[in-house]
PDB file of C-alpha atoms and ligand atoms in Angstrom:
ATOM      1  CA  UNK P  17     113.052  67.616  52.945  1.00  0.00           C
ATOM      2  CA  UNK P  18     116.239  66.063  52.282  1.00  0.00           C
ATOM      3  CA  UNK P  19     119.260  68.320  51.669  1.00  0.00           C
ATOM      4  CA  UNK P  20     121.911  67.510  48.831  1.00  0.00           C
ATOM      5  CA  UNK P  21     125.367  69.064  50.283  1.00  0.00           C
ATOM      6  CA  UNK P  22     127.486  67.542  48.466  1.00  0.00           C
ATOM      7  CA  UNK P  23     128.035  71.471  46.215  1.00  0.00           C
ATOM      8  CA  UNK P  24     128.029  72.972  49.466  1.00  0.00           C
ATOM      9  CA  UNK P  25     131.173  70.528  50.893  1.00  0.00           C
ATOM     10  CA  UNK P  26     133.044  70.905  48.001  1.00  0.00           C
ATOM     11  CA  UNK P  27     132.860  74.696  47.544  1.00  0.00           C
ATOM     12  CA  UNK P  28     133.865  77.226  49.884  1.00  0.00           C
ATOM     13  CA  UNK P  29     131.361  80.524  49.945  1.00  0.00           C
ATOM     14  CA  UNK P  30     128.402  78.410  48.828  1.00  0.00           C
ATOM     15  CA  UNK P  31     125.111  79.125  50.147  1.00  0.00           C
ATOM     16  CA  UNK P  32     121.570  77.591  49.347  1.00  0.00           C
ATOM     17  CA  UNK P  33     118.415  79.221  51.100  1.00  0.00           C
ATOM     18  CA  UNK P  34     115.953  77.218  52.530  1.00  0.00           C
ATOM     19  CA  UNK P  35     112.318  77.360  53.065  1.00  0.00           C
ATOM     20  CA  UNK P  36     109.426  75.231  53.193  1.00  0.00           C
ATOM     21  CA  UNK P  37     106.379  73.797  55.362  1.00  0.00           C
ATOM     22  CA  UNK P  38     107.666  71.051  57.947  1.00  0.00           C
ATOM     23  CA  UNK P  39     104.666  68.671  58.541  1.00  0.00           C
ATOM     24  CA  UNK P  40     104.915  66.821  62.083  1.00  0.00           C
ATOM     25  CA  UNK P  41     101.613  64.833  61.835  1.00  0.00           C
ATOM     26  CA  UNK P  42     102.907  62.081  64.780  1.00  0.00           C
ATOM     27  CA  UNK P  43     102.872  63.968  67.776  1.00  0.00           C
ATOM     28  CA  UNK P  44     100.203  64.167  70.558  1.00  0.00           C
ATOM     29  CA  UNK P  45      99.837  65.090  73.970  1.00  0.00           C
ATOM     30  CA  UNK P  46      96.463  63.697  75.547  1.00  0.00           C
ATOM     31  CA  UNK P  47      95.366  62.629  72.288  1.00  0.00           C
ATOM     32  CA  UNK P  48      95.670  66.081  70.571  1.00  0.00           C
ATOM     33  CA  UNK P  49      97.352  66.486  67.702  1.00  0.00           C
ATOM     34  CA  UNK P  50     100.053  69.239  68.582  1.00  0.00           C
ATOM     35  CA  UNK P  51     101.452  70.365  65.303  1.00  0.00           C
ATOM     36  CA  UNK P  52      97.984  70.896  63.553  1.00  0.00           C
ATOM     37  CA  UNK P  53      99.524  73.065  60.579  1.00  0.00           C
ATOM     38  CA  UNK P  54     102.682  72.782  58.598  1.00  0.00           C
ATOM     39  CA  UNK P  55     105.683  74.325  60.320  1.00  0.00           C
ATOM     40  CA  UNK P  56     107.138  77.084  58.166  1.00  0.00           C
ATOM     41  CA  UNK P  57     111.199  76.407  57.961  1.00  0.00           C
ATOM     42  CA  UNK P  58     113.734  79.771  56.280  1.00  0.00           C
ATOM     43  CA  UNK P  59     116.916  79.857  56.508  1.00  0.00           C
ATOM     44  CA  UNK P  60     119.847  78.573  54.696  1.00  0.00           C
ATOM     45  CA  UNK P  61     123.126  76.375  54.911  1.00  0.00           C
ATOM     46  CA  UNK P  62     126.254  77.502  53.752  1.00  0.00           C
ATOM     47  CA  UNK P  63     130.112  77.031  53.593  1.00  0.00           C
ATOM     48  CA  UNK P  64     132.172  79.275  55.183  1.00  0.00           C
ATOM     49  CA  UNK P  65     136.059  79.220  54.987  1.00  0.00           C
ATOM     50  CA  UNK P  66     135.241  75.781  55.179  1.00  0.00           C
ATOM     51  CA  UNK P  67     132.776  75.051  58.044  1.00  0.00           C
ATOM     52  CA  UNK P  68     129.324  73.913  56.693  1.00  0.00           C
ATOM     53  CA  UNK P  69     126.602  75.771  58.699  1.00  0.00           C
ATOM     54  CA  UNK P  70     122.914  74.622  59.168  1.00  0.00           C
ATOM     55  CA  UNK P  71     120.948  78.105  60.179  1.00  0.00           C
ATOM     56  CA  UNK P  72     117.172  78.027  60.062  1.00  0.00           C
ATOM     57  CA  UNK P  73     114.059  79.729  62.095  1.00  0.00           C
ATOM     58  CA  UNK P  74     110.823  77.254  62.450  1.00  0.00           C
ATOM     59  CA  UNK P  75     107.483  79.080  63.081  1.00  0.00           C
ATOM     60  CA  UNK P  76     106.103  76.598  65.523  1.00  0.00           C
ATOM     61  CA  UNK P  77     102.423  77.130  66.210  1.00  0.00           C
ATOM     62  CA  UNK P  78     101.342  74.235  68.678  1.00  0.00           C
ATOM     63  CA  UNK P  79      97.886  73.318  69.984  1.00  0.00           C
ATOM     64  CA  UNK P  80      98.339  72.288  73.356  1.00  0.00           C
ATOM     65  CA  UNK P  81      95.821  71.015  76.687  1.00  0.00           C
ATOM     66  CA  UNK P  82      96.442  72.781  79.739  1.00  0.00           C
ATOM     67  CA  UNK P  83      97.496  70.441  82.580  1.00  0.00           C
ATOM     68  CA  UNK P  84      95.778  72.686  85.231  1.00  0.00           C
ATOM     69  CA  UNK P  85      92.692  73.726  83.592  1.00  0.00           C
ATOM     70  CA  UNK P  86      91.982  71.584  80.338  1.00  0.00           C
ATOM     71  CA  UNK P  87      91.790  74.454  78.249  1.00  0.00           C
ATOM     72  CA  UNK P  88      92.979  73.671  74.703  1.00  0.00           C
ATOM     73  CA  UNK P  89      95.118  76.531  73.699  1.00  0.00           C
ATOM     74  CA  UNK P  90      97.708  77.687  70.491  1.00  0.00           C
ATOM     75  CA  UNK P  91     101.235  79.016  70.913  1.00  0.00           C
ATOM     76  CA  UNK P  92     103.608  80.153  68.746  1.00  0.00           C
ATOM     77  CA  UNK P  93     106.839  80.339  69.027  1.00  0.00           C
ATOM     78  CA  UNK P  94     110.058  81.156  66.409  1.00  0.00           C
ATOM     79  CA  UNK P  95     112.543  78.487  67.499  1.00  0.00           C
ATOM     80  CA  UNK P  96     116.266  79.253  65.854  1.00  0.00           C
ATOM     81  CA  UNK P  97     117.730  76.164  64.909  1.00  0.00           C
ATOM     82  CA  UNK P  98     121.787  75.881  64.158  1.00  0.00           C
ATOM     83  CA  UNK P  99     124.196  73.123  63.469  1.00  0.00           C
ATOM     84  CA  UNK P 100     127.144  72.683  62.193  1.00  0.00           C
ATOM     85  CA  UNK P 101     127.603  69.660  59.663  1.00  0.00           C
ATOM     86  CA  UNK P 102     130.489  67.190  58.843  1.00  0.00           C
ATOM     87  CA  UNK P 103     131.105  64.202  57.142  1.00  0.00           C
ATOM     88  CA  UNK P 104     132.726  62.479  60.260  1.00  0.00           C
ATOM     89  CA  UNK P 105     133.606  63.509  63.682  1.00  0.00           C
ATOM     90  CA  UNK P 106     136.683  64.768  64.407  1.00  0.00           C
ATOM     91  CA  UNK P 107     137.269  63.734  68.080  1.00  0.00           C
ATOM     92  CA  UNK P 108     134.645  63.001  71.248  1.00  0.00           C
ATOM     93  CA  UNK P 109     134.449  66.704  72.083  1.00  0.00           C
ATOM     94  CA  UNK P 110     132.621  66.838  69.055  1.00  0.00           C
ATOM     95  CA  UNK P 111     129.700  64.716  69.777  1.00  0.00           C
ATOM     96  CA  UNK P 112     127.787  68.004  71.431  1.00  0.00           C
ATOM     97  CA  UNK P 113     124.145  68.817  69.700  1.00  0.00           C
ATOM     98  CA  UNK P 114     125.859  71.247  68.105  1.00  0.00           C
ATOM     99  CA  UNK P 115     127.256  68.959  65.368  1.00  0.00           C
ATOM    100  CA  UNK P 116     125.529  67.003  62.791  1.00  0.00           C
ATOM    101  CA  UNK P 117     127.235  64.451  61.305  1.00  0.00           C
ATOM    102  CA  UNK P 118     125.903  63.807  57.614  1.00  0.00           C
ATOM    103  CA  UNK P 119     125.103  60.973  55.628  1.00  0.00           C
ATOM    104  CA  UNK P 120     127.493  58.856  53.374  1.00  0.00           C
ATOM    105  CA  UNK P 121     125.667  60.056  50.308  1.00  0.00           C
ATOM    106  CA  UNK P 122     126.074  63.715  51.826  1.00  0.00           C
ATOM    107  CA  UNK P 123     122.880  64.092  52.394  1.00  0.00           C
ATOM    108  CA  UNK P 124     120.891  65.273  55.405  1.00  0.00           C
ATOM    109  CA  UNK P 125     116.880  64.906  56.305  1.00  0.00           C
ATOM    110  CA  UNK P 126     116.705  68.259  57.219  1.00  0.00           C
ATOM    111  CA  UNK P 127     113.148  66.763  58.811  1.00  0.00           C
ATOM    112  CA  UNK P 128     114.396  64.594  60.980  1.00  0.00           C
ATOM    113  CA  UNK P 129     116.654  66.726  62.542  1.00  0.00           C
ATOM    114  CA  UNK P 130     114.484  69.908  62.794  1.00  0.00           C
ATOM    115  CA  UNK P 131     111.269  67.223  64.128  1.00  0.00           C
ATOM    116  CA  UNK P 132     114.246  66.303  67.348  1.00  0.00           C
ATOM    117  CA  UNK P 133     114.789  69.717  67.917  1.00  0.00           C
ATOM    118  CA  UNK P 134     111.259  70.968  68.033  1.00  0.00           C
ATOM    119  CA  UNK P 135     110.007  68.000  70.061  1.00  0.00           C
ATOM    120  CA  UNK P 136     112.987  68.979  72.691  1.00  0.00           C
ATOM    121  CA  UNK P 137     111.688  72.647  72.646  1.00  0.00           C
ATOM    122  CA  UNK P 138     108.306  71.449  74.351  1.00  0.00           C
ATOM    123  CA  UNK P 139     107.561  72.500  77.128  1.00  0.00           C
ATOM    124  CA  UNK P 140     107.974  69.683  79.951  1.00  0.00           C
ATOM    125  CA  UNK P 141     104.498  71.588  81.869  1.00  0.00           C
ATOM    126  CA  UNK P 142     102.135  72.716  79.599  1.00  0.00           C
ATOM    127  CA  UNK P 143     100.150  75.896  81.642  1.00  0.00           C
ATOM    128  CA  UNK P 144      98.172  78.144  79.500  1.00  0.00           C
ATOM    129  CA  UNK P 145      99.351  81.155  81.248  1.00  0.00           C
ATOM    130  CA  UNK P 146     101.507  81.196  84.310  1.00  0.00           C
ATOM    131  CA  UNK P 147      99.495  82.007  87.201  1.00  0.00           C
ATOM    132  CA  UNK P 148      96.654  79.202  85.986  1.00  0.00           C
ATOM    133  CA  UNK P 149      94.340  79.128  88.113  1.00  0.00           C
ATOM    134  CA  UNK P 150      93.385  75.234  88.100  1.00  0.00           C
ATOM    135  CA  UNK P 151      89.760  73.795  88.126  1.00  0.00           C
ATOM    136  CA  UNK P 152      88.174  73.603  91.697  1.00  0.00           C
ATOM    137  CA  UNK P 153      88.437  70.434  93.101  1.00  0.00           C
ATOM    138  CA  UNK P 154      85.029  70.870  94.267  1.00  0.00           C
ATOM    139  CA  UNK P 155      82.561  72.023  91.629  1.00  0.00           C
ATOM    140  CA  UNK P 156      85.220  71.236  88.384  1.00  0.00           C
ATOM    141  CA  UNK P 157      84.576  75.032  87.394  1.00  0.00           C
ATOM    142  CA  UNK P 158      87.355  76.819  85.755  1.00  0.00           C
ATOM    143  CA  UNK P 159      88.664  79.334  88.008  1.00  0.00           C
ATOM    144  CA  UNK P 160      90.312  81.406  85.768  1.00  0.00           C
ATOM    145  CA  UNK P 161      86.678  82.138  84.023  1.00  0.00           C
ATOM    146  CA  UNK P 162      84.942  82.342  87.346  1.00  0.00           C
ATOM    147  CA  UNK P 163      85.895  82.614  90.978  1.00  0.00           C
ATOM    148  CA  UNK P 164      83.610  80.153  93.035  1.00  0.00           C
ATOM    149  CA  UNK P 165      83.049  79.957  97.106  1.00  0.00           C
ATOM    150  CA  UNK P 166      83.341  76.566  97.325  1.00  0.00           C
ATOM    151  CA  UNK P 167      87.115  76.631  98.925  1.00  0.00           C
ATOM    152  CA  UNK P 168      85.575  79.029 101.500  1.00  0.00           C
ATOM    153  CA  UNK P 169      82.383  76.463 102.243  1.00  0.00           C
ATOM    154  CA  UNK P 170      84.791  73.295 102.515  1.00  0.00           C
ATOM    155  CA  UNK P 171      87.563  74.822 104.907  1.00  0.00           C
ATOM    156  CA  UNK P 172      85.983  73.196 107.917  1.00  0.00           C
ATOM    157  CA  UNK P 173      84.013  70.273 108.080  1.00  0.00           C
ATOM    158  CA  UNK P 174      83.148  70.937 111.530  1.00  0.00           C
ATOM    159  CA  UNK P 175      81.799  74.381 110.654  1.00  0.00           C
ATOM    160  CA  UNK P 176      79.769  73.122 108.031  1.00  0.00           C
ATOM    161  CA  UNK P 177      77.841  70.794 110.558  1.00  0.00           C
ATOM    162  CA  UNK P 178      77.578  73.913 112.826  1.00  0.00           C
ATOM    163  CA  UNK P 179      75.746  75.661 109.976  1.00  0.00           C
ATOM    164  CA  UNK P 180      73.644  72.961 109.280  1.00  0.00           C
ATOM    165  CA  UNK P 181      72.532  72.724 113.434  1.00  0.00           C
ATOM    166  CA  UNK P 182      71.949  76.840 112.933  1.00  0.00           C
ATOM    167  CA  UNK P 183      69.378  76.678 110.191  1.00  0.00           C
TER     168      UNK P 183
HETATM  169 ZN1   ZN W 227      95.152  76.691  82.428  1.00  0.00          ZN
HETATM  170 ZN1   ZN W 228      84.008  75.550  92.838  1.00  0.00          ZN
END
């Protein structure tokens, strides 16, 4: 979605609402497609006394592999997303996230910017719960479904031949 702000520059106390489906169809982890449904986007930009604000909520549902136990999984989040646009940049201290600077034509791909600021919201580990268990190195089972022995059969090699001599 591209925004026209050209009414919203020029007038102080102007407001325009904003809500629609963000598609991200471009983005996969381990060869999963993460956003699999449209992200929805509410919110609104508006002028006030002057200053142009971006304020939206995205409803980000992801599908996601966990890197401990391969489960494929879906979480949702509500990420808050605020800027604040100009036409130009006032001085360096400026150049923080926090500032959007708009194009010539004062426009702004509101899906550009929202697509950066969701892919920055992933998580850098992807665990499907905190205390993941893992798969055991051993028999590949998931050990968060069920708890095998084979830890307790491979502690000691040396015991394991001394079970074997006993049998
Ligand atoms: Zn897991
Ligand atoms: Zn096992």
């Amino acid at each position: 979605m591209v925004l026209a702000l050209k009414q919203i520059f020029d007038v102080v106390g102007e407001s325009q609402s904003i809500d629609y489906p963000l598609v991200i169809s471009d983005c996969e982890i381990g060869g999963l497609p993460v956003f699999e449904k449209p992200i929805p986007v509410k919110g609104r930009v508006y002028n006030r006394a002057g200053i142009v604000m971006l304020e939206v909520s995205c409803e980000v549902t992801m599908h996601l592999c966990c890197d401990r136990c391969l489960t494929v999984f879906d979480r949702s989040q509500t990420l808050p997303v605020s800027h604040i646009l100009v036409t130009e940049l006032h001085s360096d201290a400026d150049t923080d996230d926090e500032y959007v600077v708009v194009e010539e034509d004062m426009t702004l791909d509101l899906d550009e910017l929202l697509r950066a600021d969701i892919l920055l919201s992933l998580p850098s580990k992807i665990l499907c719960k905190e205390d993941c268990k893992g798969l055991c190195s051993v028999c590949g089972g998931n050990r968060n479904e069920k708890e095998c022995h084979c830890e307790e059969k491979s502690i000691d090699p040396r015991l394991q031949i001394l079970g074997d001599l006993l049998k």
